[in-house]
PDB file of C-alpha atoms in Angstrom:
ATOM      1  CA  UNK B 725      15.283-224.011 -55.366  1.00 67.00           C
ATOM      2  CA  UNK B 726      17.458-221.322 -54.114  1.00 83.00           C
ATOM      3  CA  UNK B 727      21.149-221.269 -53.845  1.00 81.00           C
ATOM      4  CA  UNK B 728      22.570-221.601 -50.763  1.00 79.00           C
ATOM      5  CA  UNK B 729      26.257-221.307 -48.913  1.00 74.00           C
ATOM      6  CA  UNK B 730      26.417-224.410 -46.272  1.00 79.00           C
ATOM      7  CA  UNK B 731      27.695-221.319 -44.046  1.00 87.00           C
ATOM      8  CA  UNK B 732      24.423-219.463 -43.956  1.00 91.00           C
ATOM      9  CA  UNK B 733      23.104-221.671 -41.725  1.00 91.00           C
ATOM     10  CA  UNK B 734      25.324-220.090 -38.699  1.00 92.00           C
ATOM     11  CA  UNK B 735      23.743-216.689 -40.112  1.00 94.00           C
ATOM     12  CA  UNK B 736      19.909-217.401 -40.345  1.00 95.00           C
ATOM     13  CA  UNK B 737      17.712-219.580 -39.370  1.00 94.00           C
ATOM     14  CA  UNK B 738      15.627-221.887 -41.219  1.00 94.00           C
ATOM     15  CA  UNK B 739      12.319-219.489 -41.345  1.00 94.00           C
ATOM     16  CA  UNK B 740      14.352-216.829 -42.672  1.00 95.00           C
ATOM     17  CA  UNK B 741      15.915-219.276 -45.309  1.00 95.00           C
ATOM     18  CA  UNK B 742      12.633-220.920 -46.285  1.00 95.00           C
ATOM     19  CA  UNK B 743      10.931-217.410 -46.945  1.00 96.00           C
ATOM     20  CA  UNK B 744      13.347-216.613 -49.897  1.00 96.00           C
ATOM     21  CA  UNK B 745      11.960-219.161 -51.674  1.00 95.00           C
ATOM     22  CA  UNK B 746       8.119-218.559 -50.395  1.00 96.00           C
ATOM     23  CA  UNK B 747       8.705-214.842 -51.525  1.00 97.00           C
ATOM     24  CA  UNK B 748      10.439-215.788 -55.194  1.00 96.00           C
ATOM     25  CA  UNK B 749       7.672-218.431 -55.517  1.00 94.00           C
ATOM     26  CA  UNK B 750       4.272-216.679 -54.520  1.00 91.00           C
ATOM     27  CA  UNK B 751       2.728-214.388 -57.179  1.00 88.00           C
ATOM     28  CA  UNK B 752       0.420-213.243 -54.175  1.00 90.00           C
ATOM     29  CA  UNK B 753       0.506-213.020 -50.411  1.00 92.00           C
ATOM     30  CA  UNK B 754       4.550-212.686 -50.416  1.00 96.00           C
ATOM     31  CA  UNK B 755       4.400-209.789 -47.890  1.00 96.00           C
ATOM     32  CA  UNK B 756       4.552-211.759 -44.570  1.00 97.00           C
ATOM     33  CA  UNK B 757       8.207-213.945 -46.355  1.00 97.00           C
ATOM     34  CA  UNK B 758       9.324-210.210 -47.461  1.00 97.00           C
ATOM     35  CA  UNK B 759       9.259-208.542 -43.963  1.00 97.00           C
ATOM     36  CA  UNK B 760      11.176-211.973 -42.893  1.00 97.00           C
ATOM     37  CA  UNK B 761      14.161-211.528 -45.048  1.00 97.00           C
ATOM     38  CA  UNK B 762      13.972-207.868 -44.017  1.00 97.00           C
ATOM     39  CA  UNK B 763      14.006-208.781 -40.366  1.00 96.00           C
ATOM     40  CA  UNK B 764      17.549-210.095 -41.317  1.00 96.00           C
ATOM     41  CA  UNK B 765      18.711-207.467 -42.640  1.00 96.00           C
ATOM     42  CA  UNK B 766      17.716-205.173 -39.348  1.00 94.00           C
ATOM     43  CA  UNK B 767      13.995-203.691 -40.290  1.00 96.00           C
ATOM     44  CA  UNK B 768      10.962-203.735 -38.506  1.00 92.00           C
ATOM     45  CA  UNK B 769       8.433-206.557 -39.160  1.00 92.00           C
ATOM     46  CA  UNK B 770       6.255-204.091 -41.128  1.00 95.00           C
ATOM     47  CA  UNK B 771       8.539-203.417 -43.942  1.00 97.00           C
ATOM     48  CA  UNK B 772       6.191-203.955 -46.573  1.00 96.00           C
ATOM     49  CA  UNK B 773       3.787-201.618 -45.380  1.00 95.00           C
ATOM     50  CA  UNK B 774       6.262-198.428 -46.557  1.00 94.00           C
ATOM     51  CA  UNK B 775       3.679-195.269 -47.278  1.00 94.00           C
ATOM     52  CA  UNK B 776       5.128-193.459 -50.526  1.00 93.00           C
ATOM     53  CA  UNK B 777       7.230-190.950 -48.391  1.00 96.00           C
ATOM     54  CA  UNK B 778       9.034-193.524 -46.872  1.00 96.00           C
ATOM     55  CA  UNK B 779       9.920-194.998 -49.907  1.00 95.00           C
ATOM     56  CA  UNK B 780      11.400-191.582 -50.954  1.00 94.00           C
ATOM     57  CA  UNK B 781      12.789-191.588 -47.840  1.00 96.00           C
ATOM     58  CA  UNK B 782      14.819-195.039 -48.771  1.00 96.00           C
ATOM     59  CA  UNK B 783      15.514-194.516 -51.874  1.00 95.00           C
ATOM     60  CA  UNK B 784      17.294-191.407 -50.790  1.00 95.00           C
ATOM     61  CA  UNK B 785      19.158-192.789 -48.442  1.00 96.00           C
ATOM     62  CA  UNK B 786      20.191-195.442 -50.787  1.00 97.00           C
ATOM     63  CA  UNK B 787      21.705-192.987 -53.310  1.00 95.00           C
ATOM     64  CA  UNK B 788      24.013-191.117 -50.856  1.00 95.00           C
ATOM     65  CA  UNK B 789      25.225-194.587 -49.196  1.00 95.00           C
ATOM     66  CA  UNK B 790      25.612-196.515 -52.875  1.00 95.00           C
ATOM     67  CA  UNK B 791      27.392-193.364 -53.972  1.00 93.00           C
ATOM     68  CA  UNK B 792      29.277-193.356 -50.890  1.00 92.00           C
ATOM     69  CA  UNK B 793      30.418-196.848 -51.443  1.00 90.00           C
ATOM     70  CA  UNK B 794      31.133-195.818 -55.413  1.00 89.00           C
ATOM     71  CA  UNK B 795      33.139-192.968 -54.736  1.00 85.00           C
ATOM     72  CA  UNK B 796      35.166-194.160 -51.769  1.00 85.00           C
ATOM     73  CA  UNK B 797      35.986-197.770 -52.488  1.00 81.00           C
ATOM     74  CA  UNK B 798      39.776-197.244 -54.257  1.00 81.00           C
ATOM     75  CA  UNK B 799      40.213-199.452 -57.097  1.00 75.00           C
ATOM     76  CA  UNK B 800      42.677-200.332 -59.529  1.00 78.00           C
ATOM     77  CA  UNK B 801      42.940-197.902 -62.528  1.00 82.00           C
ATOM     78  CA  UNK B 802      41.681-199.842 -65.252  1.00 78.00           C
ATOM     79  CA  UNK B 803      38.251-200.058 -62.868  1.00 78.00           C
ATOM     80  CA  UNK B 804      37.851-196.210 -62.514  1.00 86.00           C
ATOM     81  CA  UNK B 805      35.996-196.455 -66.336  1.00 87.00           C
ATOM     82  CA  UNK B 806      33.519-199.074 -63.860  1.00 88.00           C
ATOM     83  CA  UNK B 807      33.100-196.787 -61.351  1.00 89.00           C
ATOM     84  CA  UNK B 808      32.023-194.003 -63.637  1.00 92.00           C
ATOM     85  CA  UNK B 809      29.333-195.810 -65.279  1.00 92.00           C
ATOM     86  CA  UNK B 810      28.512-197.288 -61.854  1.00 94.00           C
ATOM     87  CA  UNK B 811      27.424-193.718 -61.168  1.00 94.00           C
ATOM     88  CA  UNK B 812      25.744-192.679 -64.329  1.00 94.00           C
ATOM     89  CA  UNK B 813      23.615-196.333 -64.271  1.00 95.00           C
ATOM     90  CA  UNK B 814      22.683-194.814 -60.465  1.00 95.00           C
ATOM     91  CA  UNK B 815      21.541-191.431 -62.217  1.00 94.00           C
ATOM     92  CA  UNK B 816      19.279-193.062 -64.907  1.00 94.00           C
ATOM     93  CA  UNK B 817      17.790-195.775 -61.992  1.00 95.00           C
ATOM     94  CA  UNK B 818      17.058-193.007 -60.003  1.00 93.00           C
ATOM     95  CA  UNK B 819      15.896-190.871 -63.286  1.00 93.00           C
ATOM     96  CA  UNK B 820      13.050-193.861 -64.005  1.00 90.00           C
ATOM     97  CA  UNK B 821      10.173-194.088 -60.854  1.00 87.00           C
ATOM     98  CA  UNK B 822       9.027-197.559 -62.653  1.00 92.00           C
ATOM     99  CA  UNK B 823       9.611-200.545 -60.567  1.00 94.00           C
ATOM    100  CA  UNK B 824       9.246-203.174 -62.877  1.00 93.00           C
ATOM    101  CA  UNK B 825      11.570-201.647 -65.911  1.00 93.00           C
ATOM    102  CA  UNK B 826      14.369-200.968 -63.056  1.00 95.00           C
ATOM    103  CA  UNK B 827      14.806-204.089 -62.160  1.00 97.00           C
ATOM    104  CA  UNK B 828      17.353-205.764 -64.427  1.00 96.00           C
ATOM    105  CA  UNK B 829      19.265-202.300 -63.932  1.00 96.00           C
ATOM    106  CA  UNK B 830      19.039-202.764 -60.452  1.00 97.00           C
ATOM    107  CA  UNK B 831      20.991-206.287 -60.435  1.00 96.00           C
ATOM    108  CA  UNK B 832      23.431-204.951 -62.598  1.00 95.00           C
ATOM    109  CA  UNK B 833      24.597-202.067 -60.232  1.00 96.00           C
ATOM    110  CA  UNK B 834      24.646-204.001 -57.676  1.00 95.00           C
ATOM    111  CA  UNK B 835      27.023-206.602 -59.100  1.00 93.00           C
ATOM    112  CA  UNK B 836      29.138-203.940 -60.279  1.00 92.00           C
ATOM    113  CA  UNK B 837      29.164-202.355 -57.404  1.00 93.00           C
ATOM    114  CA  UNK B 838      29.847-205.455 -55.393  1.00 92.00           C
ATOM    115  CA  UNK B 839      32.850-206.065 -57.847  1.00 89.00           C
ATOM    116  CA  UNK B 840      34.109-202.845 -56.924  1.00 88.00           C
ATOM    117  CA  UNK B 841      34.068-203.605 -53.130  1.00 86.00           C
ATOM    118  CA  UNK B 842      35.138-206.965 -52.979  1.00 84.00           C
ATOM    119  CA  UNK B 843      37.625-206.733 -56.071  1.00 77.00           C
ATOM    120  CA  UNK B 844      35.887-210.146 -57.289  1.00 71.00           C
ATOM    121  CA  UNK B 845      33.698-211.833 -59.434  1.00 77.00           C
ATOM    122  CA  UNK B 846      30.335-211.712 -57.526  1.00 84.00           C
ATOM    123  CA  UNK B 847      29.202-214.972 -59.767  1.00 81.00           C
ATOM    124  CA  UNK B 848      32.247-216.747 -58.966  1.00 81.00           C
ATOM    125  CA  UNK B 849      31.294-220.285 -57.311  1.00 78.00           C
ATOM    126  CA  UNK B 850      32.926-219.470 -53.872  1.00 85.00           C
ATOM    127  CA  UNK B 851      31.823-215.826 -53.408  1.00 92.00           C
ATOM    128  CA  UNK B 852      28.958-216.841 -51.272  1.00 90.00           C
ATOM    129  CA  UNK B 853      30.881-218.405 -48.798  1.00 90.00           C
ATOM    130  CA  UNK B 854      33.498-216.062 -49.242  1.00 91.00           C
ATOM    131  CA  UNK B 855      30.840-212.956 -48.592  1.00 92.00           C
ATOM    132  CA  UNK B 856      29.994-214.475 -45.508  1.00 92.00           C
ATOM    133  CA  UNK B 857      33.265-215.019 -44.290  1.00 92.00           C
ATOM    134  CA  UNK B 858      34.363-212.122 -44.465  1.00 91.00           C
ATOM    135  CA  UNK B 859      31.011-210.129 -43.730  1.00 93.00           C
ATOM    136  CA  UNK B 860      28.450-212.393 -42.068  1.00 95.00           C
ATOM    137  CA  UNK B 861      25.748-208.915 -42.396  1.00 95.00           C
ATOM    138  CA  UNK B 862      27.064-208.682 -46.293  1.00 95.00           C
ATOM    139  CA  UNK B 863      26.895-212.148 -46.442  1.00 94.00           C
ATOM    140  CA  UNK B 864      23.363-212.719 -45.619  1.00 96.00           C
ATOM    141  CA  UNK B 865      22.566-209.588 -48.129  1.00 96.00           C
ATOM    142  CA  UNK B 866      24.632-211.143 -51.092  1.00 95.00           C
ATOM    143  CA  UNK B 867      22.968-214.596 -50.347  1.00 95.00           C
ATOM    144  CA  UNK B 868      19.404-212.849 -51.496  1.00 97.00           C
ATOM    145  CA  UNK B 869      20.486-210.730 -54.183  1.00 96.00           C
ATOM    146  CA  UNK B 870      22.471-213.614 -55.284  1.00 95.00           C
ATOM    147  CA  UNK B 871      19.028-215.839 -55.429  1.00 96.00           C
ATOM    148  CA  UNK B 872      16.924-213.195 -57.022  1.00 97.00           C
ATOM    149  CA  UNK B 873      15.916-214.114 -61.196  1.00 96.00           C
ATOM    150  CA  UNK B 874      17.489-212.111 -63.379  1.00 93.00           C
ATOM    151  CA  UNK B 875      14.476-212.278 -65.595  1.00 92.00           C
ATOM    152  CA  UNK B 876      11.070-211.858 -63.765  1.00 93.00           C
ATOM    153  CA  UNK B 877       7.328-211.806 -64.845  1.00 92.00           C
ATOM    154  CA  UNK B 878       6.083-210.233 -61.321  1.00 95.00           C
ATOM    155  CA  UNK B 879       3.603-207.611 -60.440  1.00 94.00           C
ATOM    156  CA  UNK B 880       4.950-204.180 -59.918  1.00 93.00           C
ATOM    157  CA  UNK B 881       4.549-204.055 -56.461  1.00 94.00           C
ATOM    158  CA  UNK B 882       6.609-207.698 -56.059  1.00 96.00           C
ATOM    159  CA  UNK B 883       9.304-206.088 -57.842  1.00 96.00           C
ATOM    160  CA  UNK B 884       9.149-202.692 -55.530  1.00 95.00           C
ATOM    161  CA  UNK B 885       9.282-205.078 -52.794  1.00 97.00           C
ATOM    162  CA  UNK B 886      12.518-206.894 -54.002  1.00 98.00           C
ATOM    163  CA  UNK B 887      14.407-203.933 -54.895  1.00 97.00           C
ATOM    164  CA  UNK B 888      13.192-202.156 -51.457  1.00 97.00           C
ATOM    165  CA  UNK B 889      15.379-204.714 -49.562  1.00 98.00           C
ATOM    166  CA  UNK B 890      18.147-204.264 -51.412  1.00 97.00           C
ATOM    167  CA  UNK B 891      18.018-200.814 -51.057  1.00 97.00           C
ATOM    168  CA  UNK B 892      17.241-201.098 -47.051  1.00 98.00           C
ATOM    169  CA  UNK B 893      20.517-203.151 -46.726  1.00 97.00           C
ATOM    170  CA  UNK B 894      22.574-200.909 -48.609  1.00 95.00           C
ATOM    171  CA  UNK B 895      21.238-197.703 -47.533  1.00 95.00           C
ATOM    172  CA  UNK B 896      21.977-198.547 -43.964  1.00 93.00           C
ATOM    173  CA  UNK B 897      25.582-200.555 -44.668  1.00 90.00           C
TER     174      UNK B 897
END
């Protein structure tokens, strides 16, 4: 069962919502939910279908906009140490072209780097809500990184997939 802000239902509709949970769920045959979700966050309906240069292409465009975000979000001074590390986790995730070992690395920085943005817990009970509030586009993106396990037993490629949306959303925020 996936977690859910009443407010995303102003934001997405119920196929969109439904194929989070299809896509967590399925072990197989998750492509068609996968290119939903990234339909909500603005890509094409073939999303899954990346070739390998395209990847590169996204993964590159993920580093300069996450380091973007890093490096130009101000923050208070005992959060600089944060942002530091922020950077050198993005240099060893980057460093490592396995999916599957990436992953839990991948959740971290992206909490941390939410943190950074928002100034705020990203577990805290209301930041869904909050998230969407404030950013309805953010909002949507928080609500399924938010839902995603922090411990997995998936296929490479289902993890690839995971972490590809992420990256889409925040390589083009």
């Amino acid at each position: 069962m996936i977690k859910q802000a009443p407010l995303l239902t102003e934001f997405l509709d119920a196929n969109t919502i439904a194929s989070l949970s299809t896509f967590l769920e399925k072990d197989e045959n998750f492509e068609e939910a996968a290119n939903t979700i990234a339909c909500a966050f603005g890509a094409d309906k073939d999303f899954t279908k990346k070739d390998d240069e395209e990847i590169k292409k996204l993964v590159l465009s993920f580093k300069h906009n996450l380091t973007l975000l890093i490096q130009k979000t101000w923050v208070e001074k005992s959060d600089i140490a944060l942002k530091e590390q922020l950077l050198y986790q993005l240099d060893l995730f980057l460093g490592n072209e396995e999916w599957l070992t990436n992953y839990t690395l991948f959740l971290q920085m992206i909490n941390q780097a939410v943190f950074l943005m928002f100034g705020q817990k990203p577990d805290s009970p209301d930041f869904d809500e909050y998230s969407l509030r404030i950013d309805p586009e953010f909002g949507i993106f928080w609500w399924y990184i938010s839902n995603l396990p922090t411990k997995i037993e998936w296929s490479e490629a289902k993890c690839r997939i995971a972490m590809m949306l992420g990256m889409y959303f925040l390589a083009n925020y």
